[in-house]
Structures are given as structure tokens and as C-alpha cells.
Amino acid sequence: MNAPLYNAEILRLAASIPHHERLTHAAATAEKRSPVCGSRVTVDVGVDEQGRVDAVGLLVRACALGQASASLLAAHILGRTPEDLAAARDALAAWLSGEGTAPDWPGIDVLAPARDYSARHASIRLAFEAAAEAAEQAVKARVHA
């Protein structure tokens, strides 16, 4: 491994999570927790008529890697569909485990040093898992409203 696990960019992302306040009127909310380290991420979303995320709020209680991942998610989630988020979630999991290429998500390569630390993978995946679940729930709720 060449890059340090907690590099300056990861620490910068961890300290600057966009949309870091919960939504007061979310269409759906999902919370994910890592049993390995106790990290927890809650994602609230709103969706527009086309099913694209148009509002997001996060509560992140995670290590620097989980915070950095949540920061990357939050910076680029608006306008994404549940399918986009599910694809990013699945690609992230595969990439972290060495079974695929980096997800098509801006800045995700900053997390590459963590691929060698499987105990950190769950925390890194939390925001993407919660966002995909919340967006899917929001679209389903909109359809049934």
C-alpha cells in the first residue's frame, strides 16, 4: 500500500460533509449501522416527480473513512435515481472487496487506500447503502400516495 489510510483529502472530506442536517419533512429515511465498528449513518431524502433525489439530509456518526464516504455521497446525490444509487452501492461494495472497478462516482478513488482494510469497508458503504434504501422507499411512497 502506497497511500496513507487517513490522508489529507479523506480528513478534509470527513470535516466537510454537505447536507449534514436531517430533513424536517423527508419522503423517506434509512439508517445503516456497522456491527464491526458501530459507525452509523442516517439518510433522509426527498424525490421529485421523476423519482430523482431533490433533497437530502444526513446524520453521520462514523470514523473518518465513513465520514469521507458520506461526504462524497452527499456532494453528488442530488438528481440521482434509486437505480443510480443502487448501482453505486453495489459497485462500491465490489470495488472495496477487489471484485470490480471503482464506482462511477466523483472522487471515490480517494478511498482506494482503504481497500486493503476490510474491517473499514462496512463503514465506507453505510452512506451509499442508506441512500439507496431511502431513495427506493421515497419513490415507492410517491407512487402509492
Coordinates of N, CA and C in Angstrom, one line a residue:
M1 N 0.8 -1.2 0.0 CA 0.0 0.0 0.0 C 0.9 1.2 0.0
N2 N 0.6 2.1 -0.9 CA 1.5 3.3 -1.1 C 0.9 4.6 -0.3
A3 N -0.4 4.8 -0.4 CA -1.0 5.9 0.2 C -1.4 5.7 1.6
P4 N -1.3 6.7 2.5 CA -1.7 6.5 3.9 C -3.2 6.4 3.9
L5 N -3.7 5.6 4.9 CA -5.1 5.3 5.0 C -5.9 6.6 5.3
Y6 N -5.4 7.4 6.2 CA -6.1 8.7 6.6 C -5.3 9.8 6.0
N7 N -5.4 10.1 4.7 CA -4.7 11.1 4.1 C -5.4 12.5 4.2
A8 N -4.8 13.5 3.8 CA -5.3 14.9 4.0 C -6.7 15.0 3.3
E9 N -6.9 14.4 2.1 CA -8.1 14.6 1.4 C -9.3 13.8 2.1
I10 N -9.0 12.7 2.7 CA -10.0 12.0 3.4 C -10.4 12.8 4.7
L11 N -9.4 13.3 5.3 CA -9.7 14.1 6.5 C -10.5 15.4 6.2
R12 N -10.2 16.0 5.0 CA -10.9 17.2 4.5 C -12.3 16.9 4.3
L13 N -12.6 15.8 3.6 CA -13.9 15.3 3.3 C -14.7 15.0 4.5
A14 N -14.0 14.4 5.5 CA -14.7 14.0 6.7 C -15.1 15.2 7.5
A15 N -14.4 16.3 7.4 CA -14.7 17.5 8.1 C -15.7 18.4 7.4
S16 N -16.1 18.1 6.2 CA -16.9 19.0 5.4 C -18.0 18.3 4.7
I17 N -18.9 17.6 5.5 CA -20.0 16.8 4.9 C -21.1 17.7 4.5
P18 N -21.4 17.8 3.2 CA -22.6 18.6 2.7 C -23.9 18.0 3.2
H19 N -24.9 18.8 3.3 CA -26.2 18.4 3.7 C -26.2 17.6 5.0
H20 N -25.4 18.1 6.0 CA -25.2 17.4 7.3 C -26.3 17.6 8.3
E21 N -27.4 18.1 7.9 CA -28.5 18.2 8.8 C -29.7 17.4 8.3
R22 N -30.4 16.8 9.3 CA -31.6 16.0 8.9 C -32.7 16.8 8.2
L23 N -33.4 16.2 7.3 CA -34.6 16.9 6.7 C -35.8 16.9 7.7
T24 N -36.5 18.0 7.8 CA -37.7 18.0 8.7 C -38.8 17.3 8.1
H25 N -38.9 17.3 6.7 CA -40.0 16.6 6.1 C -39.5 15.7 5.0
A26 N -38.9 14.6 5.4 CA -38.3 13.7 4.4 C -39.4 12.8 3.8
A27 N -39.2 12.4 2.6 CA -40.1 11.4 1.9 C -39.8 10.1 2.5
A28 N -38.5 9.8 2.8 CA -38.1 8.5 3.4 C -36.8 8.7 4.1
T29 N -36.5 7.8 5.0 CA -35.3 7.8 5.8 C -34.8 6.4 6.0
A30 N -33.5 6.2 5.9 CA -32.9 4.9 6.2 C -31.7 5.1 7.0
E31 N -31.5 4.2 7.9 CA -30.3 4.2 8.8 C -29.6 2.9 8.7
K32 N -28.3 3.0 8.6 CA -27.4 1.8 8.5 C -26.4 1.9 9.6
R33 N -26.0 0.8 10.1 CA -25.0 0.7 11.2 C -24.1 -0.4 10.9
S34 N -22.8 -0.2 11.2 CA -21.8 -1.2 11.0 C -21.6 -2.0 12.3
P35 N -21.9 -3.3 12.3 CA -21.7 -4.1 13.5 C -20.2 -4.2 13.9
V36 N -19.3 -4.0 13.0 CA -17.9 -4.1 13.2 C -17.4 -3.0 14.1
C37 N -17.7 -1.8 13.8 CA -17.2 -0.6 14.5 C -18.2 0.3 15.1
G38 N -19.5 0.1 14.9 CA -20.5 0.9 15.5 C -20.8 2.2 14.7
S39 N -20.2 2.4 13.6 CA -20.5 3.6 12.8 C -22.0 3.5 12.4
R40 N -22.6 4.7 12.3 CA -24.0 4.8 12.0 C -24.2 6.0 11.0
V41 N -25.0 5.8 10.0 CA -25.3 6.8 9.1 C -26.9 6.8 8.8
T42 N -27.5 8.0 9.0 CA -28.9 8.1 8.7 C -29.0 9.0 7.5
V43 N -29.8 8.6 6.5 CA -30.0 9.5 5.3 C -31.5 9.7 5.1
D44 N -31.9 11.0 5.0 CA -33.2 11.4 4.7 C -33.2 11.9 3.3
V45 N -34.2 11.6 2.5 CA -34.3 12.1 1.1 C -35.7 12.6 0.8
G46 N -35.7 13.4 -0.2 CA -36.9 13.8 -0.9 C -36.7 13.5 -2.4
V47 N -37.8 13.2 -3.1 CA -37.6 12.9 -4.5 C -38.6 13.8 -5.3
D48 N -38.3 14.1 -6.6 CA -39.2 14.8 -7.4 C -40.1 13.9 -8.2
E49 N -40.9 14.5 -9.1 CA -41.9 13.7 -9.9 C -41.2 12.6 -10.7
Q50 N -40.0 12.8 -11.1 CA -39.3 11.8 -11.9 C -38.5 10.8 -11.1
G51 N -38.7 10.9 -9.8 CA -38.0 9.9 -8.9 C -36.6 10.2 -8.6
R52 N -36.2 11.4 -8.9 CA -34.8 11.8 -8.6 C -34.7 12.5 -7.3
V53 N -33.6 12.2 -6.6 CA -33.4 12.8 -5.3 C -33.3 14.4 -5.5
D54 N -34.1 15.1 -4.8 CA -34.1 16.5 -4.8 C -33.8 17.2 -3.5
A55 N -33.7 16.4 -2.4 CA -33.4 16.9 -1.1 C -32.7 15.8 -0.3
V56 N -31.7 16.1 0.5 CA -31.0 15.1 1.3 C -30.5 15.7 2.6
G57 N -30.6 14.9 3.6 CA -30.0 15.3 4.9 C -29.4 14.1 5.5
L58 N -28.3 14.3 6.1 CA -27.5 13.2 6.7 C -27.2 13.4 8.2
L59 N -27.2 12.4 8.9 CA -26.6 12.3 10.3 C -25.6 11.3 10.3
V60 N -24.3 11.7 10.4 CA -23.2 10.7 10.3 C -22.5 10.6 11.6
R61 N -22.4 9.4 12.1 CA -21.7 9.1 13.3 C -20.7 8.0 12.9
A62 N -19.6 8.3 12.4 CA -18.7 7.3 11.8 C -17.3 7.7 11.9
C63 N -16.4 6.8 11.6 CA -15.0 7.1 11.6 C -14.7 8.0 10.4
A64 N -13.5 8.5 10.3 CA -13.1 9.4 9.2 C -13.4 8.8 7.8
L65 N -13.2 7.6 7.6 CA -13.5 6.9 6.3 C -15.0 6.9 6.0
G66 N -15.8 6.6 7.0 CA -17.2 6.6 6.8 C -17.7 8.1 6.6
Q67 N -17.1 9.0 7.3 CA -17.5 10.4 7.1 C -17.1 10.9 5.7
A68 N -15.9 10.5 5.2 CA -15.5 10.9 3.9 C -16.4 10.3 2.8
S69 N -16.8 9.0 3.0 CA -17.6 8.4 2.1 C -19.0 9.1 2.0
A70 N -19.5 9.5 3.2 CA -20.8 10.2 3.3 C -20.7 11.5 2.6
S71 N -19.5 12.2 2.8 CA -19.3 13.5 2.2 C -19.4 13.4 0.7
L72 N -18.7 12.4 0.1 CA -18.7 12.1 -1.3 C -20.1 11.8 -1.8
L73 N -20.9 11.0 -1.1 CA -22.2 10.7 -1.5 C -23.1 12.0 -1.5
A74 N -23.0 12.8 -0.4 CA -23.9 13.9 -0.3 C -23.5 15.0 -1.3
A75 N -22.3 15.1 -1.7 CA -21.9 16.1 -2.7 C -22.4 15.8 -4.1
H76 N -22.8 14.6 -4.3 CA -23.2 14.2 -5.7 C -24.5 13.4 -5.8
I77 N -25.3 13.5 -4.7 CA -26.6 12.7 -4.7 C -27.7 13.3 -5.4
L78 N -27.8 14.7 -5.4 CA -28.9 15.4 -6.0 C -29.0 15.1 -7.5
G79 N -30.3 14.7 -7.9 CA -30.5 14.4 -9.3 C -30.4 12.9 -9.6
R80 N -29.9 12.1 -8.6 CA -29.8 10.7 -8.8 C -31.1 9.9 -8.6
T81 N -31.2 8.8 -9.3 CA -32.4 8.0 -9.1 C -32.1 6.8 -8.1
P82 N -33.1 6.1 -7.6 CA -32.8 5.0 -6.8 C -31.9 3.9 -7.5
E83 N -32.1 3.8 -8.8 CA -31.3 2.9 -9.6 C -29.9 3.3 -9.6
D84 N -29.6 4.6 -9.8 CA -28.3 5.1 -9.8 C -27.6 4.8 -8.5
L85 N -28.3 5.1 -7.4 CA -27.8 4.9 -6.1 C -27.5 3.4 -5.8
A86 N -28.4 2.5 -6.2 CA -28.2 1.1 -6.0 C -27.0 0.6 -6.8
A87 N -26.8 1.1 -8.0 CA -25.7 0.7 -8.8 C -24.4 1.2 -8.2
A88 N -24.4 2.4 -7.7 CA -23.2 3.0 -7.0 C -22.9 2.1 -5.7
R89 N -23.9 1.8 -5.0 CA -23.8 1.0 -3.7 C -23.1 -0.4 -4.1
D90 N -23.7 -1.0 -5.1 CA -23.2 -2.3 -5.5 C -21.8 -2.3 -6.0
A91 N -21.5 -1.3 -6.8 CA -20.1 -1.1 -7.4 C -19.1 -0.8 -6.3
L92 N -19.5 0.0 -5.3 CA -18.6 0.3 -4.2 C -18.3 -0.9 -3.4
A93 N -19.3 -1.7 -3.1 CA -19.0 -3.0 -2.4 C -18.1 -3.9 -3.2
A94 N -18.3 -4.0 -4.4 CA -17.5 -4.9 -5.3 C -16.1 -4.4 -5.3
W95 N -15.9 -3.1 -5.5 CA -14.6 -2.5 -5.7 C -13.8 -2.6 -4.4
L96 N -14.5 -2.3 -3.2 CA -13.8 -2.5 -2.0 C -13.3 -3.9 -1.7
S97 N -14.1 -4.9 -2.2 CA -13.7 -6.3 -2.0 C -12.7 -6.8 -3.0
G98 N -12.4 -5.9 -4.0 CA -11.4 -6.3 -5.0 C -12.0 -7.1 -6.2
E99 N -13.4 -7.0 -6.3 CA -14.1 -7.7 -7.3 C -14.5 -6.9 -8.5
G100 N -14.2 -5.6 -8.5 CA -14.7 -4.7 -9.6 C -13.8 -3.5 -9.7
T101 N -14.2 -2.6 -10.6 CA -13.6 -1.4 -10.8 C -14.2 -0.3 -9.9
A102 N -13.6 0.8 -9.8 CA -14.1 1.9 -9.0 C -15.5 2.3 -9.5
P103 N -16.4 2.6 -8.6 CA -17.7 3.1 -9.0 C -17.6 4.4 -9.8
D104 N -18.6 4.6 -10.6 CA -18.7 5.8 -11.3 C -19.3 6.9 -10.4
W105 N -18.5 7.4 -9.5 CA -18.9 8.4 -8.5 C -17.7 9.4 -8.3
P106 N -18.0 10.6 -8.5 CA -16.9 11.6 -8.4 C -16.1 11.5 -7.1
G107 N -14.8 11.4 -7.2 CA -13.9 11.5 -6.0 C -13.8 10.2 -5.3
I108 N -14.5 9.1 -5.7 CA -14.5 7.9 -4.9 C -13.1 7.3 -4.8
D109 N -12.2 7.6 -5.7 CA -10.9 7.0 -5.7 C -10.0 7.4 -4.5
V110 N -10.4 8.5 -3.8 CA -9.7 8.9 -2.6 C -9.8 7.8 -1.5
L111 N -10.8 6.9 -1.6 CA -10.9 5.9 -0.6 C -10.1 4.6 -1.0
A112 N -9.4 4.6 -2.1 CA -8.7 3.5 -2.6 C -7.7 2.9 -1.5
P113 N -7.0 3.7 -0.7 CA -6.2 3.1 0.3 C -6.9 2.2 1.3
A114 N -8.2 2.4 1.5 CA -9.0 1.6 2.5 C -9.3 0.2 1.9
R115 N -9.1 0.0 0.7 CA -9.4 -1.3 0.1 C -8.7 -2.5 0.8
D116 N -7.5 -2.2 1.3 CA -6.7 -3.2 2.0 C -7.1 -3.4 3.4
Y117 N -8.1 -2.7 3.9 CA -8.5 -2.8 5.3 C -10.0 -3.2 5.3
S118 N -10.3 -4.5 5.2 CA -11.7 -5.0 5.1 C -12.5 -4.6 6.3
A119 N -11.9 -4.4 7.5 CA -12.7 -4.0 8.6 C -13.3 -2.6 8.5
R120 N -12.7 -1.8 7.5 CA -13.2 -0.5 7.3 C -14.3 -0.4 6.2
H121 N -14.5 -1.5 5.5 CA -15.4 -1.5 4.3 C -16.9 -1.2 4.7
A122 N -17.3 -1.8 5.8 CA -18.7 -1.6 6.2 C -19.0 -0.1 6.5
S123 N -18.1 0.6 7.2 CA -18.3 2.0 7.5 C -18.3 2.8 6.2
I124 N -17.5 2.5 5.2 CA -17.4 3.2 3.9 C -18.7 3.0 3.2
R125 N -19.3 1.8 3.2 CA -20.5 1.5 2.5 C -21.8 2.1 3.1
L126 N -21.8 2.5 4.4 CA -23.0 2.9 5.1 C -23.8 3.9 4.4
A127 N -23.2 5.1 4.0 CA -24.0 6.2 3.4 C -24.6 5.8 2.1
F128 N -23.9 5.0 1.3 CA -24.4 4.6 0.0 C -25.6 3.6 0.2
E129 N -25.4 2.7 1.1 CA -26.5 1.7 1.4 C -27.7 2.4 1.9
A130 N -27.6 3.4 2.9 CA -28.7 4.1 3.4 C -29.4 4.9 2.3
A131 N -28.6 5.6 1.5 CA -29.2 6.5 0.5 C -29.9 5.7 -0.5
A132 N -29.4 4.5 -1.0 CA -30.1 3.7 -2.0 C -31.4 3.2 -1.4
E133 N -31.4 2.8 -0.1 CA -32.7 2.3 0.5 C -33.7 3.4 0.7
A134 N -33.2 4.6 1.2 CA -34.2 5.7 1.4 C -34.8 6.2 0.1
A135 N -34.0 6.3 -1.0 CA -34.5 6.7 -2.3 C -35.5 5.8 -2.8
E136 N -35.2 4.5 -2.7 CA -36.2 3.5 -3.2 C -37.5 3.6 -2.4
Q137 N -37.4 3.7 -1.1 CA -38.6 3.9 -0.3 C -39.4 5.2 -0.6
A138 N -38.7 6.2 -0.9 CA -39.3 7.5 -1.3 C -40.1 7.4 -2.6
V139 N -39.5 6.7 -3.5 CA -40.2 6.6 -4.8 C -41.4 5.7 -4.6
K140 N -41.3 4.6 -3.9 CA -42.4 3.7 -3.6 C -43.5 4.5 -2.9
A141 N -43.2 5.3 -2.0 CA -44.2 6.1 -1.2 C -44.9 7.1 -2.1
R142 N -44.1 7.7 -3.1 CA -44.7 8.7 -4.0 C -45.7 8.0 -4.9
V143 N -45.4 6.8 -5.4 CA -46.2 6.0 -6.3 C -47.5 5.7 -5.6
H144 N -47.4 5.3 -4.3 CA -48.6 4.9 -3.5 C -49.4 6.0 -2.9
A145 N -48.9 7.3 -3.1 CA -49.5 8.4 -2.4 C -50.8 8.9 -3.2

